[in-house]
PDB file of C-alpha atoms in Angstrom:
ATOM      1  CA  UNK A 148       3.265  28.042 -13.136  1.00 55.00           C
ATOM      2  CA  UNK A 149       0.756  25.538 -13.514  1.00 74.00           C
ATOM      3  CA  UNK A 150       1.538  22.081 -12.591  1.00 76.00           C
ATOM      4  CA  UNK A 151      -0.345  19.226 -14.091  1.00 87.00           C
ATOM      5  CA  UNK A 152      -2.158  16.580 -12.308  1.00 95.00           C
ATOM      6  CA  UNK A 153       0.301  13.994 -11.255  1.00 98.00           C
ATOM      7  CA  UNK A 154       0.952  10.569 -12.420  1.00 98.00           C
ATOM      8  CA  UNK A 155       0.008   8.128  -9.622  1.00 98.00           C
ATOM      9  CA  UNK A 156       0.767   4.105 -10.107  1.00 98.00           C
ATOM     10  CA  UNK A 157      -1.464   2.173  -8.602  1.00 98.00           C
ATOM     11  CA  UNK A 158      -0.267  -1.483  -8.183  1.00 97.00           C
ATOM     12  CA  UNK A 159      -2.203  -4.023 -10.020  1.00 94.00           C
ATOM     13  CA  UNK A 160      -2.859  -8.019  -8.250  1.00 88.00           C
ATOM     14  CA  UNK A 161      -3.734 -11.053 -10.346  1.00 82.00           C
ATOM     15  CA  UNK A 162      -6.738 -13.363  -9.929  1.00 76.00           C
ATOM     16  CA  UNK A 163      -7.950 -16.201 -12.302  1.00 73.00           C
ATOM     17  CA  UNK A 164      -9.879 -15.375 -14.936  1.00 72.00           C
ATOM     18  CA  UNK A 165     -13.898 -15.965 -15.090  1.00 71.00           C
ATOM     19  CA  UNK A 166     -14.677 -19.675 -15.108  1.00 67.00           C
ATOM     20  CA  UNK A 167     -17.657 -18.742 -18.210  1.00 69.00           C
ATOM     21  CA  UNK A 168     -15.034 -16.518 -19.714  1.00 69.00           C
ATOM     22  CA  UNK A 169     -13.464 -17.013 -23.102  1.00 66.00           C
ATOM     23  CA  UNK A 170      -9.788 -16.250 -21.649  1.00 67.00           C
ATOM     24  CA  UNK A 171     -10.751 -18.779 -18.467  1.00 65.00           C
ATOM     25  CA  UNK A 172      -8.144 -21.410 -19.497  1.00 64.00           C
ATOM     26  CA  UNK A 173      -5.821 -21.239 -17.126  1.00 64.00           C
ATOM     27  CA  UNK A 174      -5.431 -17.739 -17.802  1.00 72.00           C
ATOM     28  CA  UNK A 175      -5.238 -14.611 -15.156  1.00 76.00           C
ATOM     29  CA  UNK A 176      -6.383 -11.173 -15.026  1.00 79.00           C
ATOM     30  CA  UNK A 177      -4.813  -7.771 -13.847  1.00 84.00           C
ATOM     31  CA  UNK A 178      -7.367  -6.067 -11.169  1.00 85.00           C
ATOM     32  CA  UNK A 179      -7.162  -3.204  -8.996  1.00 91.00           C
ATOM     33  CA  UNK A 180      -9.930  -1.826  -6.999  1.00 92.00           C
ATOM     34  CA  UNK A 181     -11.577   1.183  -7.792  1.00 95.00           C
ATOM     35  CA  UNK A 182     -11.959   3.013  -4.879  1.00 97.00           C
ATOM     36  CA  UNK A 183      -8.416   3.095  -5.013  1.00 98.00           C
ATOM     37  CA  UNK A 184      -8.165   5.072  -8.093  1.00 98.00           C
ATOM     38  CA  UNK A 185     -10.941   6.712  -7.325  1.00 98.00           C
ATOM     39  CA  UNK A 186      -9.119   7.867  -4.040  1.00 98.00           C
ATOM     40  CA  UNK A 187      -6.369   9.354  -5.942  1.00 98.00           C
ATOM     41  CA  UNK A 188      -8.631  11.283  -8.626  1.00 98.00           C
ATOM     42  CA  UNK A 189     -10.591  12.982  -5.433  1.00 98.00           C
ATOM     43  CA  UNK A 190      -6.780  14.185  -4.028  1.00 98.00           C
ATOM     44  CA  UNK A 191      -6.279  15.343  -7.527  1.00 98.00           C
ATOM     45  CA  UNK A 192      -4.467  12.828  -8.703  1.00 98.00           C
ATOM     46  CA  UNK A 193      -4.221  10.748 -11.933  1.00 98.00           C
ATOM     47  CA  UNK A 194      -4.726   7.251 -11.884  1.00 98.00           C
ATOM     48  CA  UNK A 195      -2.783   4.849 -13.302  1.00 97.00           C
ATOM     49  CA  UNK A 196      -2.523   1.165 -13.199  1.00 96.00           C
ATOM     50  CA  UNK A 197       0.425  -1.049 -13.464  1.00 96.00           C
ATOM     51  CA  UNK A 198      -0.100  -4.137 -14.358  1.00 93.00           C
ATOM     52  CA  UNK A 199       0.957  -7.614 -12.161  1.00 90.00           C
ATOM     53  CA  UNK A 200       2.751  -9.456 -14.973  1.00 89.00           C
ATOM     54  CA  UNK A 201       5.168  -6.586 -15.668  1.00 94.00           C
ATOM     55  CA  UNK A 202       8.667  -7.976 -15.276  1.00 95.00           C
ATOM     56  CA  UNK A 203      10.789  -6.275 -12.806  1.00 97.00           C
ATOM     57  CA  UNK A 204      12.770  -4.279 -16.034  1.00 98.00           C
ATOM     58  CA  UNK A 205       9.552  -3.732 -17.713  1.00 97.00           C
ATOM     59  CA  UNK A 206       8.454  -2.177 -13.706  1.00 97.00           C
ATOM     60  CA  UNK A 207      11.635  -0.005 -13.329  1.00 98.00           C
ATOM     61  CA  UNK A 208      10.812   1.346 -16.797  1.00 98.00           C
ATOM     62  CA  UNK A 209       7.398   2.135 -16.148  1.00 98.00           C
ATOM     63  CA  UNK A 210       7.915   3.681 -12.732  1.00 98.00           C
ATOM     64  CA  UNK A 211      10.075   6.108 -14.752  1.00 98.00           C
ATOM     65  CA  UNK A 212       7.230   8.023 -16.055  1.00 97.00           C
ATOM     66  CA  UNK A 213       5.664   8.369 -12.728  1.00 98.00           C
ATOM     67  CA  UNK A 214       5.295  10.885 -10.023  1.00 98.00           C
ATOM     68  CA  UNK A 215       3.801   8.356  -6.969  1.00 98.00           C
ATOM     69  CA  UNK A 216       3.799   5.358  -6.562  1.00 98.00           C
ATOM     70  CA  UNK A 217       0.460   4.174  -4.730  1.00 98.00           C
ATOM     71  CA  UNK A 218       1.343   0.215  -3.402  1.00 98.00           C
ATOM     72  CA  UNK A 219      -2.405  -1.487  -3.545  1.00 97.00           C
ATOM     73  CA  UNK A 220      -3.966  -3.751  -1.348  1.00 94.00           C
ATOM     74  CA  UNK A 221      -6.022  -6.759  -2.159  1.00 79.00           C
ATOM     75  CA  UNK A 222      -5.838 -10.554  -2.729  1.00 77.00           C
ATOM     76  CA  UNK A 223      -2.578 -12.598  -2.105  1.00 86.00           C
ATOM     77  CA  UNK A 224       0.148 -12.907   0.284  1.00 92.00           C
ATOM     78  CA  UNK A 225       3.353 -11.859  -0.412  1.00 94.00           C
ATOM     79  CA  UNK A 226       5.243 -15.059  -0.567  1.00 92.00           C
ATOM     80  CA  UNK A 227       6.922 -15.955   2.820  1.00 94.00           C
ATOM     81  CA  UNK A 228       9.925 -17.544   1.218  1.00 94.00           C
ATOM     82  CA  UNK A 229      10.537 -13.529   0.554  1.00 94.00           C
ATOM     83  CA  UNK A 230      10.989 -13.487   3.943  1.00 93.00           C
ATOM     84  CA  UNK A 231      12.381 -16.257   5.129  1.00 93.00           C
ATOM     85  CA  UNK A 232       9.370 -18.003   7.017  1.00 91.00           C
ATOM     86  CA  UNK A 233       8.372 -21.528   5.580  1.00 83.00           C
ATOM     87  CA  UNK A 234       5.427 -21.909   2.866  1.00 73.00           C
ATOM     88  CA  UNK A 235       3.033 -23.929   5.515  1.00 79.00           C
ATOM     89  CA  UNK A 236      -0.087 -22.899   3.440  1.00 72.00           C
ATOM     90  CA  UNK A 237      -1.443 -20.388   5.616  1.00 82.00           C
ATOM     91  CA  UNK A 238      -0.175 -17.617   3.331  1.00 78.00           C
ATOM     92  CA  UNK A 239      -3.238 -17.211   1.004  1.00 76.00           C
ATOM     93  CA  UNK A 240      -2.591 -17.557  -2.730  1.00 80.00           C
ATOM     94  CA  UNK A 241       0.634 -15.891  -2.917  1.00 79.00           C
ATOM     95  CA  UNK A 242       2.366 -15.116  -6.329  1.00 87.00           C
ATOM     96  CA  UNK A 243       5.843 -14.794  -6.511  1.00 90.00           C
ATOM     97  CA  UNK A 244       6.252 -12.854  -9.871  1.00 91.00           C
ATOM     98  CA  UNK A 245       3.860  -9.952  -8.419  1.00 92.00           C
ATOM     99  CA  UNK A 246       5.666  -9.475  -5.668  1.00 94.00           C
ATOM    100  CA  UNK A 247       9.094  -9.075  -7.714  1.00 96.00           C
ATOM    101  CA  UNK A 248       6.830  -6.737  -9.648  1.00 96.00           C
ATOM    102  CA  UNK A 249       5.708  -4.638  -7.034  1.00 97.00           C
ATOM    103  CA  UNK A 250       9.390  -4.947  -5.361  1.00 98.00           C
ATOM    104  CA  UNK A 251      10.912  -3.711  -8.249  1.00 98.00           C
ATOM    105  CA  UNK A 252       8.539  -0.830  -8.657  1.00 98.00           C
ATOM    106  CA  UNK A 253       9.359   0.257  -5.056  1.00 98.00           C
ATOM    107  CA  UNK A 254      12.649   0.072  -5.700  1.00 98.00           C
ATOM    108  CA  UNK A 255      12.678   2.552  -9.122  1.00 98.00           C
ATOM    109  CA  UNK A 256      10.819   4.760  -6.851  1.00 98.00           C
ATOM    110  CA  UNK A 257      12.266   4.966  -4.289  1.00 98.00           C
ATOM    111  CA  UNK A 258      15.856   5.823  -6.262  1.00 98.00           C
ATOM    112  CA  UNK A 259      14.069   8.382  -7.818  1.00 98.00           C
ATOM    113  CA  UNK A 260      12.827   9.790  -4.800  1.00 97.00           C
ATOM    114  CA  UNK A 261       9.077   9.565  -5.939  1.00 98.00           C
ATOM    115  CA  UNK A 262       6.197   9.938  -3.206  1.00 98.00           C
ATOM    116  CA  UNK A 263       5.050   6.420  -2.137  1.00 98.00           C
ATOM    117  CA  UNK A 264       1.791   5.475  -0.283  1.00 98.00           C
ATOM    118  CA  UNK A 265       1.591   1.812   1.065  1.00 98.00           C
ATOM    119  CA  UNK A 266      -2.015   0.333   1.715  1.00 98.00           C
ATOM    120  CA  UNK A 267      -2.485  -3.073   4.053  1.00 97.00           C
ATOM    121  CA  UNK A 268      -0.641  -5.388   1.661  1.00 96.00           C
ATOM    122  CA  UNK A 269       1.475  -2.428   0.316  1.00 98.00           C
ATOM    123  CA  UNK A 270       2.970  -1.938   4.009  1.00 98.00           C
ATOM    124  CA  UNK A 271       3.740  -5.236   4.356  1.00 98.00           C
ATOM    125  CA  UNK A 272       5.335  -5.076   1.674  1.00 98.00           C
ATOM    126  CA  UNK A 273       7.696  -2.089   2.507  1.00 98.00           C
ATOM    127  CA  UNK A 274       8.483  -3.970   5.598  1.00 98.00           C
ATOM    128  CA  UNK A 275       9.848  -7.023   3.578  1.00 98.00           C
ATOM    129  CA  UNK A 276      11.745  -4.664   1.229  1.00 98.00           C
ATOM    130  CA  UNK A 277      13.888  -3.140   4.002  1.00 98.00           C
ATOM    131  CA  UNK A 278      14.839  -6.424   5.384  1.00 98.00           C
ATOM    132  CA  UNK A 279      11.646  -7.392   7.830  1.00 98.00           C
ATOM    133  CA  UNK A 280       9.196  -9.687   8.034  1.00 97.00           C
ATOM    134  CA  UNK A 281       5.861 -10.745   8.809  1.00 96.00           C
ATOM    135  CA  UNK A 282       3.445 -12.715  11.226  1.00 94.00           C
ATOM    136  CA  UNK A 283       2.305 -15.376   8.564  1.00 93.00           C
ATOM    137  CA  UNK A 284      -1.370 -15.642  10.312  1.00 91.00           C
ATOM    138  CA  UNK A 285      -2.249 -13.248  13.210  1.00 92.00           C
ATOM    139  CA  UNK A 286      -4.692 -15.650  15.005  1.00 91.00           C
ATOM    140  CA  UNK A 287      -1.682 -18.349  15.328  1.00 90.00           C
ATOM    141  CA  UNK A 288       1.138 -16.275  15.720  1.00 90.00           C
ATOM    142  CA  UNK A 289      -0.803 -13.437  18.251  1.00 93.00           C
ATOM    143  CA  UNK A 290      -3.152 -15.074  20.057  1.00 92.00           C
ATOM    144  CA  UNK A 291      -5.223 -12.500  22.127  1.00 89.00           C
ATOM    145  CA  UNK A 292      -4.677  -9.609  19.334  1.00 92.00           C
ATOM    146  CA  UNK A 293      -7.868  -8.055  18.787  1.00 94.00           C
ATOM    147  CA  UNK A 294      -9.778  -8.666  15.529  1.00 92.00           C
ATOM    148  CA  UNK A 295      -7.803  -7.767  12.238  1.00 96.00           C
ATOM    149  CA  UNK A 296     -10.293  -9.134   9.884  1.00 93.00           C
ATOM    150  CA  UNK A 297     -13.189  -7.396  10.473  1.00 95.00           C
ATOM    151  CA  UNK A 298     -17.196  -8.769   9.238  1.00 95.00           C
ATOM    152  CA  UNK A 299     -18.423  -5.527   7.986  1.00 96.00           C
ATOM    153  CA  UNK A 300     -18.586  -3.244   5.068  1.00 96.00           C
ATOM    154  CA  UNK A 301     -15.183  -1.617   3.727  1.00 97.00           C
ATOM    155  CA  UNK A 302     -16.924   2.145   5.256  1.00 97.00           C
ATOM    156  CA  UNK A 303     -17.164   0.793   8.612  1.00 97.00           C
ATOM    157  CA  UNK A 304     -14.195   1.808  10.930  1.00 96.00           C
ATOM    158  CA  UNK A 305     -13.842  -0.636  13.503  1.00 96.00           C
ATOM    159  CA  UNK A 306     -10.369  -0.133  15.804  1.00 97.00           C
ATOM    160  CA  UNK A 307      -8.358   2.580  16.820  1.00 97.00           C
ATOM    161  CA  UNK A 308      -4.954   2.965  16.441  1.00 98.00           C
ATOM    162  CA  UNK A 309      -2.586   5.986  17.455  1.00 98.00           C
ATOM    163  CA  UNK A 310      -0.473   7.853  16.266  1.00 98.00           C
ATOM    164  CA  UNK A 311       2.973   9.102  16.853  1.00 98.00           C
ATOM    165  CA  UNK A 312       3.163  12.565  17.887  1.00 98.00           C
ATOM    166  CA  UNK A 313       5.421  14.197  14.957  1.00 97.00           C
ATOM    167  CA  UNK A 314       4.857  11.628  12.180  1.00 98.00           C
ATOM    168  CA  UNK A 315       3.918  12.767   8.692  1.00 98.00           C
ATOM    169  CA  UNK A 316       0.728  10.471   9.617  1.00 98.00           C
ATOM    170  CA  UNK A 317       0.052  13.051  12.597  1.00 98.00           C
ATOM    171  CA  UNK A 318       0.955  16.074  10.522  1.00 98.00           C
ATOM    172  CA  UNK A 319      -1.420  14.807   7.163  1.00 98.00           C
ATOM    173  CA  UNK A 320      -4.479  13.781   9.790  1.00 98.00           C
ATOM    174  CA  UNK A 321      -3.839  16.189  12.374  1.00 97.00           C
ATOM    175  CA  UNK A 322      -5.106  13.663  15.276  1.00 96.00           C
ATOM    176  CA  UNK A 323      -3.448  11.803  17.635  1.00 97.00           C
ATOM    177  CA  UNK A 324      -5.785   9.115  17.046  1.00 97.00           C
ATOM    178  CA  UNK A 325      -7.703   7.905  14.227  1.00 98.00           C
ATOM    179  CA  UNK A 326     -10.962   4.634  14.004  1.00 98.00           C
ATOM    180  CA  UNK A 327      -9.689   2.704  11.115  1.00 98.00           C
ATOM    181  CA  UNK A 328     -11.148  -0.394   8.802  1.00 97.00           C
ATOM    182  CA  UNK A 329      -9.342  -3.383   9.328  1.00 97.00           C
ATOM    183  CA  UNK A 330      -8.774  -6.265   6.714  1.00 95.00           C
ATOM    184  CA  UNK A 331      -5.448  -7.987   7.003  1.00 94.00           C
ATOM    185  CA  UNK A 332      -4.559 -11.442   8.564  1.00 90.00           C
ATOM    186  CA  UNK A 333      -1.164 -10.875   8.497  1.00 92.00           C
ATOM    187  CA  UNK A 334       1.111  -8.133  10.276  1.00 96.00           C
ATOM    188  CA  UNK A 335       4.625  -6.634  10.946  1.00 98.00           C
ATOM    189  CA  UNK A 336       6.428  -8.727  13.358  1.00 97.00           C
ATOM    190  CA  UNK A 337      10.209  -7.809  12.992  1.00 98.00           C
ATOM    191  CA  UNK A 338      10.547  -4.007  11.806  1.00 98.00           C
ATOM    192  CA  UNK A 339      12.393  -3.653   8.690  1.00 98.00           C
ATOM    193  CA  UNK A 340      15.665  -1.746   8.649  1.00 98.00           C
ATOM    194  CA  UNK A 341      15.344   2.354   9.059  1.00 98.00           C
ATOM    195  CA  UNK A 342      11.561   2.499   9.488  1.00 98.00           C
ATOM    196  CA  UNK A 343      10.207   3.434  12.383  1.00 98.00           C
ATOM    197  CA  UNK A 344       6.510   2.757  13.309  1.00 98.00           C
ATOM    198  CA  UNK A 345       3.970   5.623  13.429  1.00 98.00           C
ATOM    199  CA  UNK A 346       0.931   4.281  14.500  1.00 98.00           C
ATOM    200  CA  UNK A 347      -0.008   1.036  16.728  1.00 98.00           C
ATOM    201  CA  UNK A 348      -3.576  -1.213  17.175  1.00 98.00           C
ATOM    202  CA  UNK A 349      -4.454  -1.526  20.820  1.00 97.00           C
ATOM    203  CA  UNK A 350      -2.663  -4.921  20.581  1.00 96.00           C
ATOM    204  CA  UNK A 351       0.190  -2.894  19.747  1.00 97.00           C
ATOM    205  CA  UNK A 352       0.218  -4.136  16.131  1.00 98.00           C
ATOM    206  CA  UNK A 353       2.107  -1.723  14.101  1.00 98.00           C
ATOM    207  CA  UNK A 354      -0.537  -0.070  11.894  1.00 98.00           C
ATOM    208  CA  UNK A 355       2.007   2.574  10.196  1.00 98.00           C
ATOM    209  CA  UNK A 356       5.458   2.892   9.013  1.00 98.00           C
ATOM    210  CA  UNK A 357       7.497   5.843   7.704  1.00 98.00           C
ATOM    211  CA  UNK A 358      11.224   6.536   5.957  1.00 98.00           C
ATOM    212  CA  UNK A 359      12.062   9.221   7.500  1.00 96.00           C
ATOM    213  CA  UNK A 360      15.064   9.967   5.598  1.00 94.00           C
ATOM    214  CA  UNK A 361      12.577   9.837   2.488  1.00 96.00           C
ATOM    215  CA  UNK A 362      10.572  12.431   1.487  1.00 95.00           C
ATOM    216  CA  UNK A 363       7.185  10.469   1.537  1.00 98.00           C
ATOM    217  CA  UNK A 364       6.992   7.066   2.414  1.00 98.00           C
ATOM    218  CA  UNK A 365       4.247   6.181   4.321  1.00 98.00           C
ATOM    219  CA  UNK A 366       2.436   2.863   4.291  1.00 98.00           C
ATOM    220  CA  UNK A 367      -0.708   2.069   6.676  1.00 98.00           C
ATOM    221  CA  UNK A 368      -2.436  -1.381   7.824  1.00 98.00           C
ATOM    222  CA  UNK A 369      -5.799  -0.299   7.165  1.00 98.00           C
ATOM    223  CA  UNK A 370      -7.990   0.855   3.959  1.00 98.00           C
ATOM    224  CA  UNK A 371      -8.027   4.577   3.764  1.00 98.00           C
ATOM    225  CA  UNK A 372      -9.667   4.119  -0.100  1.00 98.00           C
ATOM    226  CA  UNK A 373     -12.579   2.475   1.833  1.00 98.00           C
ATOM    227  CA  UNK A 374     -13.020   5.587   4.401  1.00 98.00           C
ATOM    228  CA  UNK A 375     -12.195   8.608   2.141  1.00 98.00           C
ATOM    229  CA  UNK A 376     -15.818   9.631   1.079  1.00 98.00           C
ATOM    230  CA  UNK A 377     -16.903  10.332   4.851  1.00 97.00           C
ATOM    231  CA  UNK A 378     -13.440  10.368   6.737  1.00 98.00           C
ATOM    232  CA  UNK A 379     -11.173  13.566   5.832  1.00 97.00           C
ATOM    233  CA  UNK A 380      -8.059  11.934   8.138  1.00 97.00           C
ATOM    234  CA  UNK A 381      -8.152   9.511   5.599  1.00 98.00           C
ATOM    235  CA  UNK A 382      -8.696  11.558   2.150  1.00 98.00           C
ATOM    236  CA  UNK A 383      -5.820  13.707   3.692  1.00 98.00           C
ATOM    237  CA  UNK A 384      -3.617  10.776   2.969  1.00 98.00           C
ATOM    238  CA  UNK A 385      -4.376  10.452  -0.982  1.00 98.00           C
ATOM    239  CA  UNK A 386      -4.359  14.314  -0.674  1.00 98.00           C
ATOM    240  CA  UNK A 387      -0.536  14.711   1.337  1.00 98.00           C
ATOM    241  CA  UNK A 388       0.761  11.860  -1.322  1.00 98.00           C
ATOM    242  CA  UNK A 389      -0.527  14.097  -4.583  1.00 98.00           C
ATOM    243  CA  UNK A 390       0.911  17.094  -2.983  1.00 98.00           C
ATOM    244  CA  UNK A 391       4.220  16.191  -2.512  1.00 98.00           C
ATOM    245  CA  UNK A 392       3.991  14.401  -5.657  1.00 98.00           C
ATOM    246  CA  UNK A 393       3.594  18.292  -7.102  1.00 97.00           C
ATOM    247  CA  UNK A 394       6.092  19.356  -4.705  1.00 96.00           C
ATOM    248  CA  UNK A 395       8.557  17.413  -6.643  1.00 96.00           C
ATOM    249  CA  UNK A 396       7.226  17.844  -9.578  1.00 95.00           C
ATOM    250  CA  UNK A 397       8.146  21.824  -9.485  1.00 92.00           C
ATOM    251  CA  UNK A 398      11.070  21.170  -7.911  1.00 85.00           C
ATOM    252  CA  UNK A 399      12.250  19.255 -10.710  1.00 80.00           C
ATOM    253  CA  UNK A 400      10.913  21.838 -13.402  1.00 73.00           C
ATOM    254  CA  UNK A 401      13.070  24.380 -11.501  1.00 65.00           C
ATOM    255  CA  UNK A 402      16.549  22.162 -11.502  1.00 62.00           C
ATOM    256  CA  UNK A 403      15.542  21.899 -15.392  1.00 56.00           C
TER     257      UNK A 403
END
C-alpha cells in the first residue's frame, strides 16, 4: 500500500504589514519562513500553513485534517501573562490571540495523537502548555549563560548541547552530541508537567523536551530548518516527524 505524502501544519506568526503597502493600515500579515516548509518537503513531507488569526475553533478544525503538526519559530513572545510572569516589556511583541491559536492547535493534536515537532518558540511553547514557564530574558534572569542569541548566519552552528542517552532525539540523530544554531532570548526555567528534558546547553539550558507517553513530541531550542541542507542530525528530525506521521497514517487505514 502506498501511503501519500503527509499533511504537515506549519504554524503561521503575524507581523505588520508593509509601511508602502496598500493593506499597511494598521493591518497584519500571516508569515512563516520558508526553510521551514522547505524542511518538511526534503523529509517528504507536505507543507502546509496555518494561519495566526485562526480562532482556537477554527484551529481545532483545521488540525483535523492534519497528520503533524510542525510548531514554528520566529517573531514574538508568547505572552508571559500565559504564564504567570508580569508583562515588564522585555517580552518582545507578544500577541495573545496567536498564542491561543497555536495552543489550541497543540491541543487538537495532541488528542488526536498526531506527530508534533516544536522549533525554538514552538518548545517554549509546549513547556507553557503543560503547566511551565519561562525565563522572560536570559541575560537578566541567567547571568553567566553562554550566548543564546548568536551574530551569525542561520547555517552557522555555534554551541553544543547533549543529548540524553535513549531519547527519541538520540535515536533520530544517532549522537550523543550535536553543534546547534542558537536564536532565542528566552528559555525553559520551570519544566512543564510530564516532560522530561532531552538535551541541555553547556549552561545547562534545556535545549530539548519530549512526551514520552506520546508517540512523537519533540520540541528543540535551536533551528534545525536553518541546518538541514548540510547537517543530516538535523534533516533526521523533519525526516523522524514525516515518518511517524506515515506510521500513523497506515495504522489508521488498517483500524478502517
Amino acid at each position: 500500500m502506498n501511503t501519500p505524502q503527509p499533511l504537515i501544519g506549519l504554524t503561521a506568526k503575524t507581523r505588520p504589514a508593509a509601511s508602502d503597502s496598500v493593506y499597511s493600515r494598521g493591518q497584519f500579515q500571516d508569515f512563516v519562513y520558508r526553510l521551514y516548509a522547505r524542511a518538511v518537503l526534503a523529509a517528504g513531507g507536505l507543507p502546509v500553513v496555518l494561519p495566526a488569526c485562526l480562532s482556537e475553533d477554527e484551529s481545532r478544525q483545521t488540525v483535523d485534517r492534519l497528520d503533524g503538526l510542525l510548531l514554528t519559530g520566529g517573531e514574538g513572545d508568547l505572552d508571559p501573562a500565559r504564564y504567570g510572569k508580569p508583562g515588564d516589556g522585555r517580552a518582545c511583541d507578544p500577541d495573545p490571540a496567536c498564542d491561543a491559536a497555536e495552543l489550541a492547535a497543540l491541543d487538537r493534536a495532541l488528542d488526536l495523537g498526531l506527530p508534533v515537532l516544536g522549533i525554538c518558540r514552538g518548545l517554549q511553547l509546549v513547556n507553557v502548555f503543560f503547566g511551565g514557564d519561562l525565563h522572560v530574558h536570559l541575560p537578566d534572569d541567567r547571568p553567566g549563560s553562554i550566548l543564546h542569541e548568536q551574530d551569525r548566519p542561520i547555517e552557522a552552528s555555534t554551541h553544543t548541547v547533549d543529548v540524553a542517552p535513549g531519547s527519541l532525539l538520540a535515536r533520530l540523530t544517532r549522537s550523543p552530541g550535536l553543534r546547534v544554531n542558537s536564536f532565542h532570548h528566552q528559555g525553559v526555567d520551570h519544566l512543564g508537567y510530564g516532560l522530561v528534558v532531552t538535551a541541555a546547553a553547556p549552561d545547562g539550558l534545556p535545549e530539548a523536551l519530549e512526551l514520552p507517553e506520546h508517540p512523537f513530541l519533540l520540541a528543540v531550542q535551536w533551528h534545525p530548518e536553518g541546518l538541514y541542507r548540510h547537517d543530516p542530525g538535523a534533516l533526521a528530525l523533519f525526516q523522524g516527524l514525516v515518518r511517524a506521521c506515515r506510521e500513523r497514517m497506515v495504522g489508521e487505514a488498517r483500524v478502517r
